[in-house]
Tab-separated table of C-alpha atoms in Angstrom:
chain	number	residue	atom	x	y	z
A	1351	MET	CA	19.801	27.176	-12.524
A	1352	PRO	CA	18.132	25.889	-9.675
A	1353	PHE	CA	18.965	22.653	-10.821
A	1354	LYS	CA	22.516	20.759	-10.435
A	1355	THR	CA	22.340	17.338	-11.373
A	1356	ARG	CA	24.739	14.488	-13.529
A	1357	ILE	CA	24.124	15.539	-16.730
A	1358	THR	CA	23.980	19.419	-15.936
A	1359	ASP	CA	27.444	18.841	-15.044
A	1360	LEU	CA	28.657	16.444	-17.567
A	1361	LEU	CA	27.038	18.491	-20.371
A	1362	SER	CA	28.208	21.508	-19.284
A	1363	ILE	CA	24.490	22.603	-19.497
A	1364	GLN	CA	22.198	25.032	-17.599
A	1365	HIS	CA	19.419	22.833	-17.371
A	1366	PRO	CA	18.441	19.532	-17.089
A	1367	ILE	CA	16.939	19.363	-20.218
A	1368	ILE	CA	17.936	17.893	-23.998
A	1369	MET	CA	16.069	17.613	-26.867
A	1370	GLY	CA	16.910	14.578	-28.486
A	1371	GLY	CA	17.320	13.343	-32.533
A	1372	MET	CA	14.347	13.514	-34.365
A	1373	THR	CA	13.505	12.621	-37.952
A	1374	GLY	CA	12.233	15.806	-40.157
A	1375	VAL	CA	12.108	18.180	-37.173
A	1376	GLY	CA	15.482	17.312	-35.990
A	1377	THR	CA	17.258	20.470	-37.718
A	1378	ALA	CA	20.427	22.152	-36.845
A	1379	GLN	CA	18.044	25.398	-36.092
A	1380	LEU	CA	15.656	23.714	-33.662
A	1381	ALA	CA	19.141	21.835	-31.946
A	1382	ALA	CA	20.412	25.568	-31.154
A	1383	ALA	CA	17.483	27.337	-30.187
A	1384	VAL	CA	17.374	24.387	-27.518
A	1385	SER	CA	21.145	24.483	-26.563
A	1386	LEU	CA	21.254	28.504	-26.563
A	1387	ALA	CA	17.878	28.380	-24.297
A	1388	GLY	CA	20.189	26.209	-21.574
A	1389	GLY	CA	19.317	22.965	-22.400
A	1390	LEU	CA	21.147	20.742	-24.796
A	1391	GLY	CA	19.926	20.379	-28.640
A	1392	ILE	CA	20.643	17.611	-30.405
A	1393	MET	CA	20.479	17.551	-34.710
A	1394	ALA	CA	19.276	13.993	-36.131
A	1395	ILE	CA	22.220	13.905	-38.743
A	1396	HIS	CA	20.189	11.153	-40.862
A	1397	ASN	CA	17.685	13.902	-41.924
A	1398	SER	CA	21.136	15.501	-43.897
A	1399	GLY	CA	20.872	12.598	-46.283
A	1400	LYS	CA	23.917	12.617	-48.438
A	1401	PRO	CA	27.585	13.107	-46.274
A	1402	GLU	CA	28.636	16.726	-48.028
A	1403	GLN	CA	24.991	18.103	-46.667
A	1404	ALA	CA	25.557	16.433	-43.349
A	1405	GLN	CA	28.912	18.343	-43.024
A	1406	LYS	CA	27.228	21.393	-43.555
A	1407	ASP	CA	24.527	20.807	-41.635
A	1408	VAL	CA	27.049	20.112	-38.580
A	1409	GLN	CA	28.853	23.208	-39.499
A	1410	LEU	CA	25.893	24.952	-39.446
A	1411	LEU	CA	24.687	23.621	-35.907
A	1412	LYS	CA	28.010	24.324	-34.340
A	1413	LYS	CA	27.928	28.547	-35.715
A	1414	LEU	CA	24.305	28.848	-34.475
A	1415	CYS	CA	24.850	26.983	-31.317
A	1416	LYS	CA	27.680	29.688	-30.201
A	1417	GLY	CA	29.761	27.969	-28.258
A	1418	LYS	CA	26.907	26.197	-25.963
A	1419	PRO	CA	27.092	22.400	-26.086
A	1420	PHE	CA	25.219	20.602	-29.027
A	1421	GLY	CA	25.094	16.687	-30.056
A	1422	VAL	CA	24.279	14.750	-32.999
A	1423	ASN	CA	21.647	12.175	-33.461
A	1424	LEU	CA	23.080	8.754	-35.360
A	1425	THR	CA	20.007	6.333	-35.313
A	1426	ILE	CA	20.841	2.557	-36.413
A	1427	LEU	CA	18.794	1.004	-38.071
A	1428	PRO	CA	18.331	-2.378	-40.205
A	1429	SER	CA	18.288	-1.597	-43.970
A	1430	PHE	CA	18.470	-3.043	-47.369
A	1431	ASP	CA	19.610	0.653	-48.318
A	1432	PRO	CA	21.365	1.613	-45.389
A	1433	PRO	CA	22.492	5.511	-44.781
A	1434	PRO	CA	26.175	6.148	-44.685
A	1435	TYR	CA	26.809	5.473	-41.336
A	1436	ASP	CA	30.618	5.740	-41.535
A	1437	GLU	CA	30.701	8.768	-43.302
A	1438	TYR	CA	28.617	10.391	-40.665
A	1439	ALA	CA	30.492	9.410	-37.999
A	1440	ARG	CA	33.750	10.425	-39.377
A	1441	ILE	CA	32.054	13.846	-40.258
A	1442	ILE	CA	30.858	13.777	-36.182
A	1443	ILE	CA	34.497	13.359	-35.708
A	1444	GLU	CA	36.118	15.440	-37.657
A	1445	GLU	CA	33.938	18.330	-36.690
A	1446	GLN	CA	34.669	17.755	-33.140
A	1447	VAL	CA	31.127	17.388	-32.483
A	1448	PRO	CA	31.177	17.087	-28.330
A	1449	ILE	CA	28.236	14.617	-27.924
A	1450	VAL	CA	26.512	12.124	-29.809
A	1451	GLU	CA	23.249	10.429	-29.113
A	1452	THR	CA	22.766	6.844	-30.345
A	1453	ALA	CA	19.401	4.850	-31.230
A	1454	GLY	CA	18.329	1.943	-32.862
A	1455	SER	CA	20.721	-0.829	-33.019
A	1456	ASN	CA	23.427	-2.138	-30.653
A	1457	PRO	CA	25.447	0.875	-29.837
A	1458	LYS	CA	28.778	-1.207	-29.064
A	1459	LYS	CA	30.970	-0.042	-32.284
A	1460	TRP	CA	30.008	3.627	-32.413
A	1461	ILE	CA	30.145	4.130	-28.477
A	1462	GLU	CA	33.216	3.092	-28.665
A	1463	LEU	CA	34.577	4.736	-31.431
A	1464	PHE	CA	32.896	7.853	-30.580
A	1465	LYS	CA	34.591	7.514	-26.565
A	1466	SER	CA	37.704	6.962	-28.121
A	1467	LYS	CA	38.092	10.207	-29.365
A	1468	GLY	CA	36.810	11.993	-26.313
A	1469	ILE	CA	33.068	12.243	-27.091
A	1470	ILE	CA	30.457	12.037	-24.484
A	1471	THR	CA	27.677	9.638	-25.910
A	1472	ILE	CA	24.369	9.111	-25.081
A	1473	HIS	CA	22.313	6.088	-26.058
A	1474	LYS	CA	18.240	5.702	-26.458
A	1475	CYS	CA	16.941	2.809	-24.471
A	1476	VAL	CA	13.177	1.548	-24.200
A	1477	SER	CA	13.648	-1.051	-21.306
A	1478	ILE	CA	16.157	-1.773	-18.424
A	1479	ARG	CA	17.858	-4.414	-19.653
A	1480	HIS	CA	18.631	-2.203	-23.138
A	1481	ALA	CA	19.714	0.015	-20.941
A	1482	LEU	CA	22.170	-2.451	-18.718
A	1483	LYS	CA	23.866	-3.600	-22.107
A	1484	ALA	CA	24.662	-0.137	-22.872
A	1485	GLN	CA	25.707	0.929	-19.648
A	1486	ALA	CA	28.044	-2.230	-20.088
A	1487	THR	CA	29.815	-0.991	-23.302
A	1488	GLY	CA	30.979	2.314	-21.827
A	1489	VAL	CA	27.933	4.547	-22.927
A	1490	ASP	CA	27.808	7.967	-20.631
A	1491	ILE	CA	24.695	8.830	-20.158
A	1492	ILE	CA	21.145	6.588	-21.299
A	1493	SER	CA	17.985	8.013	-22.301
A	1494	LEU	CA	15.490	5.659	-20.837
A	1495	ASP	CA	11.995	5.980	-22.927
A	1496	GLY	CA	9.048	4.725	-21.798
A	1497	PHE	CA	5.862	3.443	-23.080
A	1498	GLU	CA	4.215	7.297	-23.718
A	1499	CYS	CA	7.287	8.588	-26.224
A	1500	ALA	CA	6.307	9.270	-29.911
A	1501	GLY	CA	7.972	7.055	-32.823
A	1502	HIS	CA	9.612	3.924	-31.535
A	1503	PRO	CA	8.142	2.763	-27.901
A	1504	GLY	CA	9.523	-0.632	-27.901
A	1505	GLU	CA	7.116	-3.907	-27.818
A	1506	GLU	CA	7.542	-4.424	-23.768
A	1507	ASP	CA	4.980	-1.200	-22.877
A	1508	ILE	CA	6.594	0.036	-19.591
A	1509	GLY	CA	5.429	3.643	-18.304
A	1510	ASN	CA	7.661	6.302	-16.917
A	1511	PHE	CA	6.620	5.809	-13.715
A	1512	VAL	CA	7.722	2.330	-13.127
A	1513	LEU	CA	10.427	2.512	-15.740
A	1514	GLN	CA	12.809	5.703	-14.435
A	1515	ALA	CA	12.263	3.961	-10.906
A	1516	ARG	CA	13.642	0.664	-12.425
A	1517	GLY	CA	16.470	2.795	-13.661
A	1518	CYS	CA	17.347	4.314	-10.127
A	1519	GLN	CA	17.479	0.680	-8.478
A	1520	GLU	CA	19.565	-0.689	-11.697
A	1521	LEU	CA	21.643	2.103	-13.228
A	1522	SER	CA	24.998	3.541	-12.122
A	1523	VAL	CA	24.966	5.983	-15.266
A	1524	PRO	CA	23.382	9.062	-15.128
A	1525	TYR	CA	19.611	8.887	-16.991
A	1526	VAL	CA	16.792	11.126	-18.242
A	1527	CYS	CA	13.744	10.400	-18.377
A	1528	SER	CA	12.424	10.487	-22.178
A	1529	GLY	CA	8.696	10.251	-23.412
A	1530	GLY	CA	5.741	12.040	-22.988
A	1531	VAL	CA	7.611	14.832	-20.728
A	1532	ALA	CA	6.016	18.550	-21.391
A	1533	SER	CA	5.584	20.089	-18.154
A	1534	GLY	CA	7.706	21.269	-15.381
A	1535	VAL	CA	5.699	18.873	-13.151
A	1536	GLN	CA	6.929	16.244	-15.254
A	1537	LEU	CA	10.782	17.646	-14.638
A	1538	ALA	CA	10.409	17.553	-11.167
A	1539	ALA	CA	8.696	14.167	-10.718
A	1540	ALA	CA	11.436	12.689	-12.938
A	1541	LEU	CA	14.317	14.419	-10.622
A	1542	ALA	CA	11.950	12.720	-7.995
A	1543	LEU	CA	11.873	8.934	-9.204
A	1544	GLY	CA	15.988	9.189	-9.643
A	1545	ALA	CA	16.369	10.481	-13.164
A	1546	ASP	CA	18.868	13.476	-13.942
A	1547	GLY	CA	16.690	15.344	-16.583
A	1548	VAL	CA	14.642	15.009	-18.961
A	1549	ASN	CA	14.425	14.337	-22.929
A	1550	CYS	CA	12.253	16.270	-24.719
A	1551	GLY	CA	10.612	15.491	-28.521
A	1552	THR	CA	7.129	16.648	-29.145
A	1553	LEU	CA	7.371	19.670	-26.894
A	1554	PHE	CA	9.584	21.307	-29.152
A	1555	CYS	CA	7.616	20.254	-32.121
A	1556	ALA	CA	5.418	23.129	-30.291
A	1557	THR	CA	7.435	25.642	-30.960
A	1558	GLN	CA	7.991	29.088	-33.037
A	1559	GLU	CA	11.244	27.536	-34.143
A	1560	CYS	CA	10.304	24.039	-35.428
A	1561	ASN	CA	9.942	23.845	-39.288
A	1562	TRP	CA	6.537	21.714	-39.162
A	1563	PRO	CA	3.407	24.036	-41.171
A	1564	GLN	CA	1.028	25.277	-38.874
A	1565	SER	CA	-1.549	23.235	-39.055
A	1566	PHE	CA	0.600	20.747	-37.488
A	1567	LYS	CA	1.250	22.353	-34.538
A	1568	ASP	CA	-2.763	23.685	-34.190
A	1569	ARG	CA	-3.270	20.054	-34.410
A	1570	MET	CA	-1.035	19.327	-31.288
A	1571	VAL	CA	-3.317	22.193	-29.666
A	1572	GLU	CA	-6.224	20.773	-30.279
A	1573	SER	CA	-5.023	17.063	-29.244
A	1574	LYS	CA	-5.997	14.890	-26.112
A	1575	GLU	CA	-3.502	12.748	-24.491
A	1576	THR	CA	-5.875	10.136	-26.276
A	1577	ASP	CA	-5.099	11.502	-29.488
A	1578	THR	CA	-2.395	8.711	-30.359
A	1579	VAL	CA	-2.479	5.659	-32.134
A	1580	LEU	CA	-0.197	2.312	-31.643
A	1581	MET	CA	0.567	1.338	-35.202
A	1582	LEU	CA	2.317	-1.496	-36.700
A	1583	ARG	CA	1.642	-3.907	-33.049
A	1584	ARG	CA	1.365	-7.178	-35.245
A	1585	LEU	CA	5.092	-6.699	-36.230
A	1586	ASN	CA	6.614	-6.062	-33.672
A	1587	ASN	CA	7.365	-2.495	-34.529
A	1588	THR	CA	5.073	-0.122	-33.227
A	1589	CYS	CA	4.811	3.476	-33.710
A	1590	ARG	CA	3.106	6.005	-32.128
A	1591	VAL	CA	1.744	8.564	-34.177
A	1592	ILE	CA	-0.856	11.306	-33.855
A	1593	ARG	CA	-4.389	10.304	-34.898
A	1594	ASN	CA	-5.202	11.842	-38.000
A	1595	VAL	CA	-7.504	10.306	-41.371
A	1596	VAL	CA	-4.093	8.172	-42.426
A	1597	SER	CA	-3.499	6.461	-39.046
A	1598	ALA	CA	-7.095	5.588	-38.463
A	1599	GLU	CA	-6.796	3.913	-41.667
A	1600	VAL	CA	-3.838	1.987	-40.924
A	1601	GLU	CA	-5.215	1.113	-37.583
A	1602	GLU	CA	-8.559	-0.429	-39.191
A	1603	ILE	CA	-6.638	-1.887	-41.465
A	1604	GLU	CA	-4.497	-3.902	-39.019
A	1605	SER	CA	-7.480	-4.903	-36.944
A	1606	GLU	CA	-9.089	-6.263	-40.485
A	1607	LYS	CA	-6.002	-8.311	-41.790
A	1608	GLY	CA	-5.054	-9.776	-38.245
A	1609	GLU	CA	-2.078	-12.639	-37.729
A	1610	GLU	CA	-2.205	-12.090	-42.198
A	1611	PHE	CA	-1.034	-8.798	-41.483
A	1612	GLN	CA	1.890	-7.409	-43.757
A	1613	ILE	CA	3.679	-3.873	-44.489
A	1614	SER	CA	2.964	-3.943	-47.805
A	1615	ASP	CA	-0.976	-3.615	-46.312
A	1616	VAL	CA	-0.075	-0.090	-45.595
A	1617	MET	CA	3.010	1.033	-47.315
A	1618	HIS	CA	1.075	3.342	-49.419
A	1619	LEU	CA	-0.145	4.834	-45.869
A	1620	VAL	CA	3.079	4.825	-43.669
A	1621	SER	CA	5.675	5.578	-46.683
A	1622	GLY	CA	8.205	8.592	-45.532
A	1623	LYS	CA	7.292	10.067	-49.082
A	1624	ARG	CA	4.192	10.859	-48.307
A	1625	GLY	CA	4.439	12.073	-45.015
A	1626	ARG	CA	6.645	14.477	-46.396
A	1627	GLU	CA	4.322	15.322	-49.059
A	1628	ALA	CA	1.811	16.292	-45.999
A	1629	GLU	CA	3.853	18.088	-44.438
A	1630	ALA	CA	4.685	20.161	-47.470
A	1631	LYS	CA	0.856	20.967	-48.353
A	1632	GLY	CA	0.317	21.737	-44.658
A	1633	ASP	CA	-2.601	18.634	-44.992
A	1634	PRO	CA	-1.955	17.157	-40.835
A	1635	ASP	CA	-4.382	14.414	-41.939
A	1636	GLY	CA	-2.449	13.606	-45.176
A	1637	GLY	CA	0.678	11.192	-43.758
A	1638	ILE	CA	2.008	9.799	-40.755
A	1639	TRP	CA	3.483	11.731	-38.249
A	1640	SER	CA	5.022	11.324	-35.012
A	1641	ALA	CA	3.787	12.587	-31.670
A	1642	GLY	CA	3.955	11.070	-28.217
A	1643	GLN	CA	1.002	11.330	-24.919
A	1644	SER	CA	2.564	14.485	-24.378
A	1645	VAL	CA	0.599	16.268	-27.085
A	1646	GLY	CA	-2.260	16.547	-24.788
A	1647	LEU	CA	-0.159	18.869	-22.626
A	1648	ILE	CA	0.432	21.302	-25.169
A	1649	LYS	CA	-1.743	24.511	-25.010
A	1650	ASP	CA	-0.056	26.996	-27.297
A	1651	ILE	CA	2.873	27.286	-29.873
A	1652	PRO	CA	5.651	29.486	-27.573
A	1653	THR	CA	9.477	30.202	-28.209
A	1654	VAL	CA	11.629	26.889	-27.507
A	1655	LYS	CA	13.333	29.788	-24.609
A	1656	LYS	CA	10.305	29.959	-23.470
A	1657	VAL	CA	9.525	26.171	-23.172
A	1658	VAL	CA	12.819	25.605	-21.558
A	1659	ASP	CA	12.306	29.035	-18.791
A	1660	ASP	CA	8.667	27.639	-18.089
A	1661	MET	CA	9.450	24.445	-17.501
A	1662	VAL	CA	12.842	25.395	-15.215
A	1663	THR	CA	10.156	27.717	-13.488
A	1664	GLU	CA	7.008	25.455	-12.576
A	1665	ALA	CA	9.930	22.404	-11.486
A	1666	GLU	CA	11.821	24.561	-8.917
A	1667	SER	CA	7.715	26.113	-8.176
A	1668	VAL	CA	6.800	22.005	-7.271
A	1669	VAL	CA	10.375	21.268	-5.570
A	1670	ARG	CA	10.664	24.511	-3.104
A	1671	THR	CA	6.470	25.028	-2.585
A	1672	ARG	CA	4.495	22.129	-3.054
A	1673	LEU	CA	6.817	18.975	-1.982
A	1674	ASN	CA	8.360	21.424	0.583
A	1675	SER	CA	5.310	22.182	1.949
A	1676	LEU	CA	3.776	18.616	2.376
A	1677	LEU	CA	6.635	17.585	5.025
A	1678	VAL	CA	5.578	17.665	8.429
A	1679	VAL	CA	8.172	19.017	10.946
A	1680	GLN	CA	8.284	16.516	13.562
A	1681	SER	CA	8.345	17.731	17.217
A	1682	ARG	CA	11.156	17.761	19.279
A	1683	LEU	CA	9.585	17.784	22.440
């Protein structure tokens, strides 16, 4: 265990590496693989759908982790037909989940509820002002998401080289660098910038344990850091997804419509149903799927354990060898 940080201590994990909750791919099996490798795996409970299935999935996660720490993600988003958030929260508490990651809307209600039950809380934020608000509610750890991230990077477009350094200036609670992280060099850099670890999503999608079809994983290996698309920007609901036939069409429609662009113009392209169908068919051009700019760093499809081990080994080498070699010993004469 070459790295000991505030989050390795607080979360009782071997390495300062977290897999945050992800729609679709954030399964009990993938989360457990990360926890067993010495990091913290987090299952997205909304993937389960009905509360009965959610409870079974949490129980499976506990079993698969074999006593290792694990977490559950609760993402709260505005919706005409919202998921059963209160039921999900009840299950989290009932099943004695040790760590909860929240994301989306104001987490105050949920942070207070979970902390009252002794649960460690993590909240995803894409800006310092949101992070400070979350810190004020009593959250234990901030996941500070830079503009490079997959999914929803927010609307402020702050990359991690600045965002993490600002976190060091402003935050008193531990925080992890999230967005675009897929190498040990970046883990070392995140620690140098003041973060207590990293959160990875896209990286763990490119593993043998991920439930994505091989064709999706092959597309990730083929992709460069420029092969993502920011869509729905005109709606202030920016999403970063892989560049493919469908996302290119969305990008074109949004550009052509300009200020008149509405979600109804592309709903047939961006619907979750279409995305799930594309996954089922193994068609990487059949629907929308999320990927961060870190996709350009992915060169193979290893096991989760190899991903974690290689990241830690590389980060340790950077700190002990490269950075140490740059220091000039001052003469005492």
